[in-house]
PDB file of C-alpha atoms in Angstrom:
ATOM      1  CA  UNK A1052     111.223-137.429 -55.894  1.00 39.00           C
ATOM      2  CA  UNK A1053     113.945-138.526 -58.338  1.00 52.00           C
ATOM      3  CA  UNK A1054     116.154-137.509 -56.380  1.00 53.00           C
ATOM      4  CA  UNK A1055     115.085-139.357 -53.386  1.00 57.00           C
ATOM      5  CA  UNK A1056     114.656-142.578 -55.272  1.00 60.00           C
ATOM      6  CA  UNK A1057     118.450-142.089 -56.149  1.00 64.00           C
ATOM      7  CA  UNK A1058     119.257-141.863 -52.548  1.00 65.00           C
ATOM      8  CA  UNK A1059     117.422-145.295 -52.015  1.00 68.00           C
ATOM      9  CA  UNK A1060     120.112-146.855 -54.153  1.00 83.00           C
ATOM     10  CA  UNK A1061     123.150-148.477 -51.379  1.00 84.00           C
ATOM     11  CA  UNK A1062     125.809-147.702 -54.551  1.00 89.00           C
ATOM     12  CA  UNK A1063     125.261-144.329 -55.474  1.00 89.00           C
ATOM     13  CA  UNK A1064     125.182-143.338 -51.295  1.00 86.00           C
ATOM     14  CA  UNK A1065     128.688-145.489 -51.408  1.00 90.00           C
ATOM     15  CA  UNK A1066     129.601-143.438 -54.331  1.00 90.00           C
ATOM     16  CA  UNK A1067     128.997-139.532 -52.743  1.00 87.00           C
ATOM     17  CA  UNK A1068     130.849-141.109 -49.681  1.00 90.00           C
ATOM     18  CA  UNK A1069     133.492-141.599 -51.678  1.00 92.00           C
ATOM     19  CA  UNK A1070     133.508-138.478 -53.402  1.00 91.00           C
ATOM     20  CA  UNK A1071     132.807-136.414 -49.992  1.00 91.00           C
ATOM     21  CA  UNK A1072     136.005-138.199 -48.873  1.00 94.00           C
ATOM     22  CA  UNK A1073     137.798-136.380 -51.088  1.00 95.00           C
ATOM     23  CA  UNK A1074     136.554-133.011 -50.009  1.00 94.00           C
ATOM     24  CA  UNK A1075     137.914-133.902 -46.999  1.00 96.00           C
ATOM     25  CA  UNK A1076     140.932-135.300 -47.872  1.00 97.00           C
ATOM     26  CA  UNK A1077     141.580-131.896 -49.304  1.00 97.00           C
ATOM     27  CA  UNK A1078     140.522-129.971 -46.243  1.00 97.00           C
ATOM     28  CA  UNK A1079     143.029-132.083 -44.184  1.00 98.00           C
ATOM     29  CA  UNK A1080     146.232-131.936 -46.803  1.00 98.00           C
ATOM     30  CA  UNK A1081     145.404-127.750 -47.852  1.00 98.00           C
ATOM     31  CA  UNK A1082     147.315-125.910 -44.455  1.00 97.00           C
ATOM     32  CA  UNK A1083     150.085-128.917 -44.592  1.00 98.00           C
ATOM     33  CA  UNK A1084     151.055-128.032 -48.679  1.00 98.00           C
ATOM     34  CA  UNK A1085     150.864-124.347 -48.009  1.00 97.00           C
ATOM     35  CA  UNK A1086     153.532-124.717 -44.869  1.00 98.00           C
ATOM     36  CA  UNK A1087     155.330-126.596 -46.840  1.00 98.00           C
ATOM     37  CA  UNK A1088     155.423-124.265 -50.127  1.00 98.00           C
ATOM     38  CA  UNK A1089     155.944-121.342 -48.015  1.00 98.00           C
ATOM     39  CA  UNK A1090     158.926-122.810 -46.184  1.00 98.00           C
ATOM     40  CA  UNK A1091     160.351-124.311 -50.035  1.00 98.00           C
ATOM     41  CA  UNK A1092     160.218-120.572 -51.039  1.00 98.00           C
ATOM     42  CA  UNK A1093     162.234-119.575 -47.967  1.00 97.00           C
ATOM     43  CA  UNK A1094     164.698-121.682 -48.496  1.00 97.00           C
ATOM     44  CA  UNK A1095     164.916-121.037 -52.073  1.00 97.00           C
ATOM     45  CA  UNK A1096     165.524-117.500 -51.946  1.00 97.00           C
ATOM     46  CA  UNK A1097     167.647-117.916 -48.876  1.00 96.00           C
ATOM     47  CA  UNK A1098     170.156-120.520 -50.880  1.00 96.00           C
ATOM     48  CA  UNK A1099     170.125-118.546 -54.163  1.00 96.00           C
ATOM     49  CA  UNK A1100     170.500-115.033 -52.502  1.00 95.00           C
ATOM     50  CA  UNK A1101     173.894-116.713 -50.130  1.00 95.00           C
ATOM     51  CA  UNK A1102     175.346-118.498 -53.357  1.00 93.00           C
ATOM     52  CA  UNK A1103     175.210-115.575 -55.205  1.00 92.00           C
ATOM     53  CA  UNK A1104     175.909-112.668 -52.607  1.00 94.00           C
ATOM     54  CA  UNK A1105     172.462-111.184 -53.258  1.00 94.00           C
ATOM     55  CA  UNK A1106     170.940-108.482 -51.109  1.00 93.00           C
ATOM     56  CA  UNK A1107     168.622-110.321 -48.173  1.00 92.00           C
ATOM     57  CA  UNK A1108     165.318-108.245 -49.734  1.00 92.00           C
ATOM     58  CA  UNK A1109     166.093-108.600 -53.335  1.00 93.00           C
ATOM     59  CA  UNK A1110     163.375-110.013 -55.739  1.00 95.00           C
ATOM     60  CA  UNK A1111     162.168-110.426 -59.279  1.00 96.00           C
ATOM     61  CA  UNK A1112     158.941-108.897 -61.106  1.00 95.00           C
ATOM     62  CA  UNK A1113     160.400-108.655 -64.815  1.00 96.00           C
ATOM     63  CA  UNK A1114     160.653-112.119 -66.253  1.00 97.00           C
ATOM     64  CA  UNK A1115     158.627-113.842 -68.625  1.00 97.00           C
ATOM     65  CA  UNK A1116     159.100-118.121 -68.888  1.00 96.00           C
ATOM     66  CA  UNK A1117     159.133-118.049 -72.199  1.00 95.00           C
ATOM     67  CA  UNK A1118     162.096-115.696 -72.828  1.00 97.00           C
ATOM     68  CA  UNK A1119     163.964-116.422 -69.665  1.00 98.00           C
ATOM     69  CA  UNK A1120     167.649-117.903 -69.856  1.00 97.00           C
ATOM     70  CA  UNK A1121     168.581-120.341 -67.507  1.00 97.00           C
ATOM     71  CA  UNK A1122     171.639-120.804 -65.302  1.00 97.00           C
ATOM     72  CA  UNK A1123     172.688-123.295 -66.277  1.00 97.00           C
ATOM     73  CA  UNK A1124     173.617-124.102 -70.349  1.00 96.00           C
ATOM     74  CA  UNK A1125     172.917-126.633 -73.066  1.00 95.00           C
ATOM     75  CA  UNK A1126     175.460-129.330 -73.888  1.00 95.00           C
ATOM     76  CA  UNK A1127     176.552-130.691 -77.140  1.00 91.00           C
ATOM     77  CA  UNK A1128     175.680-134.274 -77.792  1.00 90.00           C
ATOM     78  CA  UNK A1129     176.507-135.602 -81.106  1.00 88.00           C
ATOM     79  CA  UNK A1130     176.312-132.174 -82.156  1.00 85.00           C
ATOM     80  CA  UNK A1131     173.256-131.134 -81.628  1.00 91.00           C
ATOM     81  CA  UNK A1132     172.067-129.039 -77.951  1.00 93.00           C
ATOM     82  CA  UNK A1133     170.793-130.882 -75.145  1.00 95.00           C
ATOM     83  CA  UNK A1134     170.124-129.496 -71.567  1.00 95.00           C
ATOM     84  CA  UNK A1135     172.199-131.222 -68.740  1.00 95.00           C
ATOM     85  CA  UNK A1136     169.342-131.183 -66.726  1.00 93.00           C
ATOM     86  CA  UNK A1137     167.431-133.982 -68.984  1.00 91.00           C
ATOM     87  CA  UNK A1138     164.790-131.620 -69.533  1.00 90.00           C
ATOM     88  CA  UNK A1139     163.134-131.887 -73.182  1.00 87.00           C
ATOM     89  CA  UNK A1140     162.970-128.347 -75.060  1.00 87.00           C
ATOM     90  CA  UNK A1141     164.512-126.592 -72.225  1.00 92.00           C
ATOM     91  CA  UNK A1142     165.530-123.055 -72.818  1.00 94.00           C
ATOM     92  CA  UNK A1143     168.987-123.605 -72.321  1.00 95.00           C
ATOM     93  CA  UNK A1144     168.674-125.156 -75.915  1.00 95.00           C
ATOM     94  CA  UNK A1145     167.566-121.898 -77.233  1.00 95.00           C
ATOM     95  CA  UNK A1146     168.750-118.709 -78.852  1.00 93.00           C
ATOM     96  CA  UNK A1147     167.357-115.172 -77.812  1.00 95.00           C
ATOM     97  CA  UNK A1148     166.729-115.890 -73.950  1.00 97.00           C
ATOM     98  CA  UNK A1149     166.753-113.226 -72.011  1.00 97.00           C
ATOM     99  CA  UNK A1150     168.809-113.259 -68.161  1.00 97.00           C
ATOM    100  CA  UNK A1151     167.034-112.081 -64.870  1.00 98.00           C
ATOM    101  CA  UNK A1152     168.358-108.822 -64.327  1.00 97.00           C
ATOM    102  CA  UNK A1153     168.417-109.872 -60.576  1.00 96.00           C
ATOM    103  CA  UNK A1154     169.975-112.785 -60.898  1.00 96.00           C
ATOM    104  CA  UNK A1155     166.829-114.647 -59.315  1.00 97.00           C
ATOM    105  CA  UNK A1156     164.758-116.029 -62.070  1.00 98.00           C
ATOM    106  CA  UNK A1157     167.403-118.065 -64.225  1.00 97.00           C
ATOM    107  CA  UNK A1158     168.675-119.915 -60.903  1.00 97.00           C
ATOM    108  CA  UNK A1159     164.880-120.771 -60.198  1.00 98.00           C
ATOM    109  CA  UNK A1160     163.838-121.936 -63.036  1.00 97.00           C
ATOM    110  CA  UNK A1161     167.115-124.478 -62.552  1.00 97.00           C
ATOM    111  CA  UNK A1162     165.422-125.216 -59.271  1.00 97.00           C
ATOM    112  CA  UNK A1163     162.116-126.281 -60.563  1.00 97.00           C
ATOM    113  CA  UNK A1164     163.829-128.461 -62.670  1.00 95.00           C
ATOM    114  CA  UNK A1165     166.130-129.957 -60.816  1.00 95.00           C
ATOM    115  CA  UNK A1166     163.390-130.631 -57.914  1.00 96.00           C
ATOM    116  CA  UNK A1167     161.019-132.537 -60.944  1.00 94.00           C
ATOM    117  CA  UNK A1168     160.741-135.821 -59.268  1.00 93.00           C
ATOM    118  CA  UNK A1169     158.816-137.175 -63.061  1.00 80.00           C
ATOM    119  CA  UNK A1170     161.121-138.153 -65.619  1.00 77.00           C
ATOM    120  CA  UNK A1171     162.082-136.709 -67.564  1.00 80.00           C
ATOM    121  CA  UNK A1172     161.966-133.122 -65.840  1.00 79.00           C
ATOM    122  CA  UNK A1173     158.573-131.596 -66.959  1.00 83.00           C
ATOM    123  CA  UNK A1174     157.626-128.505 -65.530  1.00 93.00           C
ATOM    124  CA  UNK A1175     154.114-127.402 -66.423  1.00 94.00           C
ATOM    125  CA  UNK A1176     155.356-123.729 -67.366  1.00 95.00           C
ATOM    126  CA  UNK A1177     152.258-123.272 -68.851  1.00 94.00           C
ATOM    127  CA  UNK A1178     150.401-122.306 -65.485  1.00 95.00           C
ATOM    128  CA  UNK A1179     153.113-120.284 -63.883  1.00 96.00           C
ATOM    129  CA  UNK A1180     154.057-116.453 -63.501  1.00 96.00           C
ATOM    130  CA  UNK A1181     157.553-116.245 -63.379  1.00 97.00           C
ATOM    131  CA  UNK A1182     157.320-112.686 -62.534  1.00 97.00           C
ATOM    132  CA  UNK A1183     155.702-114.126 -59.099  1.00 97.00           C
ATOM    133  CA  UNK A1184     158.386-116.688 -58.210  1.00 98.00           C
ATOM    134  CA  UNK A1185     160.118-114.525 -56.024  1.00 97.00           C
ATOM    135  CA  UNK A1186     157.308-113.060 -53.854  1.00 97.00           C
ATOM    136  CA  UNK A1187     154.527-115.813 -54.361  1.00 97.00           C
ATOM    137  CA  UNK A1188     155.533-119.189 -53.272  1.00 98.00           C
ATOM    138  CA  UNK A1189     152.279-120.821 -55.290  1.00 98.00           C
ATOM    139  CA  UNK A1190     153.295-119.649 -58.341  1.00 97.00           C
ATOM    140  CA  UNK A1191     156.368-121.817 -57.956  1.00 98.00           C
ATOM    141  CA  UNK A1192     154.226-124.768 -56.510  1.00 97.00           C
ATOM    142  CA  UNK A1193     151.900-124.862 -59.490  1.00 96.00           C
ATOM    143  CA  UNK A1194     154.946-125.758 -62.048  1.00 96.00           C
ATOM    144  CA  UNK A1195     154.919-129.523 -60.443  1.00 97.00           C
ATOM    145  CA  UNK A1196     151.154-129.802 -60.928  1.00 96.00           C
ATOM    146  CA  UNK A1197     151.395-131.496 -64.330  1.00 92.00           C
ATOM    147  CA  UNK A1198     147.878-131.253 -64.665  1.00 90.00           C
ATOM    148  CA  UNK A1199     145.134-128.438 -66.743  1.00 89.00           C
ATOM    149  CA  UNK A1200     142.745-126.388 -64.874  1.00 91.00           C
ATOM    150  CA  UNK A1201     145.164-124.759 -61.800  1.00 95.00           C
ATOM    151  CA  UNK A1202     145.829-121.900 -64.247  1.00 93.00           C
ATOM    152  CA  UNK A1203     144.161-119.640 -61.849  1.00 94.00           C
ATOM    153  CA  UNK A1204     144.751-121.247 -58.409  1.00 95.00           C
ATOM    154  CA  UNK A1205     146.578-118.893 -55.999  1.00 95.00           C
ATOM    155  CA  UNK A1206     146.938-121.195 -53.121  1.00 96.00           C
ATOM    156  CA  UNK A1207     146.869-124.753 -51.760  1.00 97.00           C
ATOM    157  CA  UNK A1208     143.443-123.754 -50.608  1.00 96.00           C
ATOM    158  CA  UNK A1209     142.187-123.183 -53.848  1.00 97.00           C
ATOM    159  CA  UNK A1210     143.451-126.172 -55.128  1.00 97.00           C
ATOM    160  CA  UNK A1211     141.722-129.977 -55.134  1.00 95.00           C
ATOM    161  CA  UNK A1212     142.944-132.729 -53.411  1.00 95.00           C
ATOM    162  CA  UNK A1213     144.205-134.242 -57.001  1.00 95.00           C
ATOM    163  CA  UNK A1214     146.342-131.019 -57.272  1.00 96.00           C
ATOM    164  CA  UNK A1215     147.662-131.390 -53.652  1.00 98.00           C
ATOM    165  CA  UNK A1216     148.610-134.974 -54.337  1.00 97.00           C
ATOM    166  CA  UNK A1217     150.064-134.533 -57.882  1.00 96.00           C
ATOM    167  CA  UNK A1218     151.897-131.704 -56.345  1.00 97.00           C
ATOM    168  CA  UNK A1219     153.128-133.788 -53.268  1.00 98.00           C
ATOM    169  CA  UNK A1220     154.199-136.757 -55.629  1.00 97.00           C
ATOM    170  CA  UNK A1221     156.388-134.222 -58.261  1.00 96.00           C
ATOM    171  CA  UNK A1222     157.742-131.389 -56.091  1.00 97.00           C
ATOM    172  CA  UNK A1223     161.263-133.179 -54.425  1.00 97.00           C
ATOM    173  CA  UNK A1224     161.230-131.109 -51.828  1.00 98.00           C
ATOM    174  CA  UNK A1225     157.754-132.594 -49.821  1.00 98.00           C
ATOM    175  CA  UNK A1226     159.106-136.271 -50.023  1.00 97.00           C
ATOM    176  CA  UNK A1227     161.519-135.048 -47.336  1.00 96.00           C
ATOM    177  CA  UNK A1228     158.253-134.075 -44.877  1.00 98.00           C
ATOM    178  CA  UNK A1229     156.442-137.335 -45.758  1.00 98.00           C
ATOM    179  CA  UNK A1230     157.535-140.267 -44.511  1.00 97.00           C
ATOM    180  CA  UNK A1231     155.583-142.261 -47.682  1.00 97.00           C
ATOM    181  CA  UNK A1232     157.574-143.204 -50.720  1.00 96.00           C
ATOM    182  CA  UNK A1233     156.114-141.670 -53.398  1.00 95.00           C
ATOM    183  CA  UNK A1234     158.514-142.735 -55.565  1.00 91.00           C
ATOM    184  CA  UNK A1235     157.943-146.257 -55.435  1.00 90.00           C
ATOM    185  CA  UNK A1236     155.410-147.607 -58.155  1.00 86.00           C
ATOM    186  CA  UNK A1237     151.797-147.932 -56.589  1.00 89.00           C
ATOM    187  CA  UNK A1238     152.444-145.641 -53.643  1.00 96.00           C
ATOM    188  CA  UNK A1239     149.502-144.777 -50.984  1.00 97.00           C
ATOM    189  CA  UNK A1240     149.454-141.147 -52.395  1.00 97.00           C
ATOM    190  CA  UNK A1241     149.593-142.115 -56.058  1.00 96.00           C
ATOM    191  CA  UNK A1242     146.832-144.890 -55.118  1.00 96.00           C
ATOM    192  CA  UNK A1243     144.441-142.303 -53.540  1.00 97.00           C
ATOM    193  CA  UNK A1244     145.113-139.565 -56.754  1.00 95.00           C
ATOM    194  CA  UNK A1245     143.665-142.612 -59.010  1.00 94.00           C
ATOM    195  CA  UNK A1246     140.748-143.307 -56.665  1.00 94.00           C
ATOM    196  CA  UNK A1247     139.707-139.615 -57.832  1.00 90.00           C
ATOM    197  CA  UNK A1248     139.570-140.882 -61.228  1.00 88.00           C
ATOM    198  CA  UNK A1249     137.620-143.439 -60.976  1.00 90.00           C
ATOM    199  CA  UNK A1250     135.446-142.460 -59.004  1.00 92.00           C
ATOM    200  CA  UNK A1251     134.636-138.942 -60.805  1.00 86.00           C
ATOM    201  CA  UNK A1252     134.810-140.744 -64.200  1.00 86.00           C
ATOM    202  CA  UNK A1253     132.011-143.061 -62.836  1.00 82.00           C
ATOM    203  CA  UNK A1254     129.133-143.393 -65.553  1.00 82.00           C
ATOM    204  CA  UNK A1255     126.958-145.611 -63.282  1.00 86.00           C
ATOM    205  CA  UNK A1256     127.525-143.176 -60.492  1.00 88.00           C
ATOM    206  CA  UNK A1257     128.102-146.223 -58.064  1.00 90.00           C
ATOM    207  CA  UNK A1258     130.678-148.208 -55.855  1.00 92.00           C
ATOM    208  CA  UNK A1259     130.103-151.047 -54.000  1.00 92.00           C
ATOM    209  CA  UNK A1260     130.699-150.733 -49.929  1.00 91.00           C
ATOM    210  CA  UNK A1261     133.647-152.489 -49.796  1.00 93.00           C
ATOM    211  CA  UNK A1262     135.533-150.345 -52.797  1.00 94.00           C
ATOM    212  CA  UNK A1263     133.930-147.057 -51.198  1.00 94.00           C
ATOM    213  CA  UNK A1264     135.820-148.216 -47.281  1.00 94.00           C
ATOM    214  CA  UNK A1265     139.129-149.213 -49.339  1.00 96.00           C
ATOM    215  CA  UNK A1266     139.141-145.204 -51.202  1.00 96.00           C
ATOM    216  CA  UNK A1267     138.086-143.761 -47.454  1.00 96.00           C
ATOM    217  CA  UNK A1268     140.562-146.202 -45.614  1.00 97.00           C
ATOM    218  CA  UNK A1269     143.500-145.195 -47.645  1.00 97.00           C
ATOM    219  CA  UNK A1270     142.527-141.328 -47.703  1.00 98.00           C
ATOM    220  CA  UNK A1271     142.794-141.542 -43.838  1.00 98.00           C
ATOM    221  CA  UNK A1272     146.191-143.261 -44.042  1.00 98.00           C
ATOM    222  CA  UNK A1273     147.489-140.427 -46.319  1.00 98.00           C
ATOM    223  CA  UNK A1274     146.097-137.763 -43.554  1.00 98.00           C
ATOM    224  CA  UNK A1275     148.167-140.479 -40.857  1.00 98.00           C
ATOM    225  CA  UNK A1276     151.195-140.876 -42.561  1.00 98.00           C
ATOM    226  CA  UNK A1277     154.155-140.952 -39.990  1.00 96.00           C
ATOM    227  CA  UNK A1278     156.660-138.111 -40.947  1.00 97.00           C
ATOM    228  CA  UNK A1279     154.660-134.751 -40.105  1.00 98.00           C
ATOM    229  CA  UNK A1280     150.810-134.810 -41.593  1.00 98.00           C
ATOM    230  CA  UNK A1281     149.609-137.092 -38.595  1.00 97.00           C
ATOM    231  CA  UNK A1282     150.332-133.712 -36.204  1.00 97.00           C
ATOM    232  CA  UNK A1283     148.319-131.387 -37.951  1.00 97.00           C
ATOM    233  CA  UNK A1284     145.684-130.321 -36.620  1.00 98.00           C
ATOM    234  CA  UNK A1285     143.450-129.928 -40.171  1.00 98.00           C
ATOM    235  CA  UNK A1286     144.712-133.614 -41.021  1.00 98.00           C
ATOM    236  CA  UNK A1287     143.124-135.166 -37.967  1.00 98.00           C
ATOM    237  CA  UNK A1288     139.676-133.070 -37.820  1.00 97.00           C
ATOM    238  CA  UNK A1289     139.746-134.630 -41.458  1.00 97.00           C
ATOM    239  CA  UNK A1290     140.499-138.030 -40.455  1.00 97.00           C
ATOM    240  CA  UNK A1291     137.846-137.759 -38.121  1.00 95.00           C
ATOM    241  CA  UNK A1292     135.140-136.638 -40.773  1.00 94.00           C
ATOM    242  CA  UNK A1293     136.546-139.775 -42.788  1.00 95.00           C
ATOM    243  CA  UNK A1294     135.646-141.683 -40.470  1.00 93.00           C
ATOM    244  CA  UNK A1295     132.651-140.451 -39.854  1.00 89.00           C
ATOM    245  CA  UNK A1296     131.313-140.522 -43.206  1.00 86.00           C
ATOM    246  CA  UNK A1297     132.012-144.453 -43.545  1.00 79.00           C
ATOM    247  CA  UNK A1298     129.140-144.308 -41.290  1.00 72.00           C
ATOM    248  CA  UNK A1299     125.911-145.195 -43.747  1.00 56.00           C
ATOM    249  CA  UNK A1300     123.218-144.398 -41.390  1.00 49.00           C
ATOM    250  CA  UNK A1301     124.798-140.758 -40.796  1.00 55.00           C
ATOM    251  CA  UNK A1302     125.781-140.687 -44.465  1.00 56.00           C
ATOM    252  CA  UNK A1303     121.862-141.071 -45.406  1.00 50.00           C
ATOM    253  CA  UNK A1304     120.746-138.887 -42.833  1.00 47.00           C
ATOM    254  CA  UNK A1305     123.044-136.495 -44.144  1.00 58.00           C
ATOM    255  CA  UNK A1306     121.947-137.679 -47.780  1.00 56.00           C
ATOM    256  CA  UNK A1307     118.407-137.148 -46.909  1.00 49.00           C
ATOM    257  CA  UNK A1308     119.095-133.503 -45.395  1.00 48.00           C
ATOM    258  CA  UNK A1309     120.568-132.518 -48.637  1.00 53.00           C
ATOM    259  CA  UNK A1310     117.366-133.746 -50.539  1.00 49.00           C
ATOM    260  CA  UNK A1311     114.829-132.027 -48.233  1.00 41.00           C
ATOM    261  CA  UNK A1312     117.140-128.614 -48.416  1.00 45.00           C
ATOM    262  CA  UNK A1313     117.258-129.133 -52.496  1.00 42.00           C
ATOM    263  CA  UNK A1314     113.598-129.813 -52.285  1.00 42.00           C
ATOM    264  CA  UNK A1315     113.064-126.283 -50.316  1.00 39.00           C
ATOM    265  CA  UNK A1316     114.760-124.424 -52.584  1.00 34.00           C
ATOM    266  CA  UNK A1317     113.495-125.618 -56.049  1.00 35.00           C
TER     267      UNK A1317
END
């Protein structure tokens, strides 16, 4: 009965609307990101493989981030090491590193930084295999998700909607296959990663109607946005259950379902 005195309340039903929006949002960005990292990691291997007169099947299991050496080397500043790259601590700095026996790892590690669209370049090594990078595409995708709890995500399926987003806002190579600039303070996409936020971080557990259609509004225009996501076929079955779900009468009939089910089974 608590529960469906809860359900009574028109904020909290605006508040799981919002929060099912983002289950959805995530259902219609998940196929697009892992396209997108599968076709990065093509091209990766493809342009470091050419440059470097590589055999077309050779790959990497044998390096660790924390002892790999770079490509590329530190520079001297006022005598002291800094990496060219602009990245803070970066191994190039180091003594002791180690080079990729297959001449893979060191030249993608420069990638990921180079491709680190947050300055300065921070790469969340923390979450990665590096003895993945040249067989799991993920594993490279996860670096740009500057964020804790992915440790153990193995695909874009397995990963939240905040991941996607922080992922499509850091990793370079996506702003070319969204037509959004994400670089530009206050973008859609950063917008919509806040909206999680706030409305997860909600003590009252409530939104008024008009804040709940903004969040839903702008989750459908990331799904539409004008480059390649408005094509897929996962972004517009989401857009459709967006819209749907702005619906309040099917929202609390939906609500109400969920109640009765919970009631069932207690």
């Amino acid at each position: 009965m608590a529960h469906q005195l809860q359900l009574e309340k028109e904020k909290y039903r605006q508040w799981v609307k919002a929060g099912l929006g983002l289950g959805y949002l995530k259902e219609g960005l998940a196929q697009f990101c892992n396209d997108i990292a599968d076709q990065q990691h093509k091209d990766i291997l493809q342009n470091i493989r050419s440059r470097q007169s590589l055999p077309s099947n050779v790959t990497c299991g044998s390096c660790q981030v924390e002892t790999l050496k770079p490509d590329h080397t530190s520079e001297k500043n006022n005598g002291k090491k800094v990496c060219p790259l602009g990245q803070i601590k970066c191994s190039c700095c180091f003594k002791g590193k180690i080079a990729c026996p297959n001449n893979i790892c060191g030249a993608i590690y420069d990638y990921i930084v180079e491709n680190q669209a947050s300055p300065p370049p921070a790469p969340n090594w923390k979450i990665t295999d590096a003895q993945q990078w040249s067989t799991d595409p993920w594993s490279i995708c996860k670096c740009f998700i500057n964020a804790p709890g992915y440790e153990q995500k193995q695909s874009a399926g397995e990963t939240d909607c905040t991941g996607l987003l922080i992922l499509m806002i850091n990793n370079q190579y996506f702003h070319s296959h969204i037509e959004c600039n994400v670089i530009k303070t206050d973008n859609l996409f950063s917008k919509v990663h806040q909206y999680r936020n706030n409305i997860f971080h909600s003590s009252s557990m409530e939104l008024e109607e008009s804040e709940a259609n903004s969040y839903i509004d702008d989750m459908i225009a990331v799904l539409k946005d004008g480059k390649e996501l408005f094509q897929q076929s996962d972004a517009q079955i989401a857009v459709k259950k967006l819209q749907d779900v702005s619906v309040n009468n099917e929202l609390y009939q939906f609500l109400v379902f969920m109640e009765l089910n919970y009631n069932d089974l207690r």
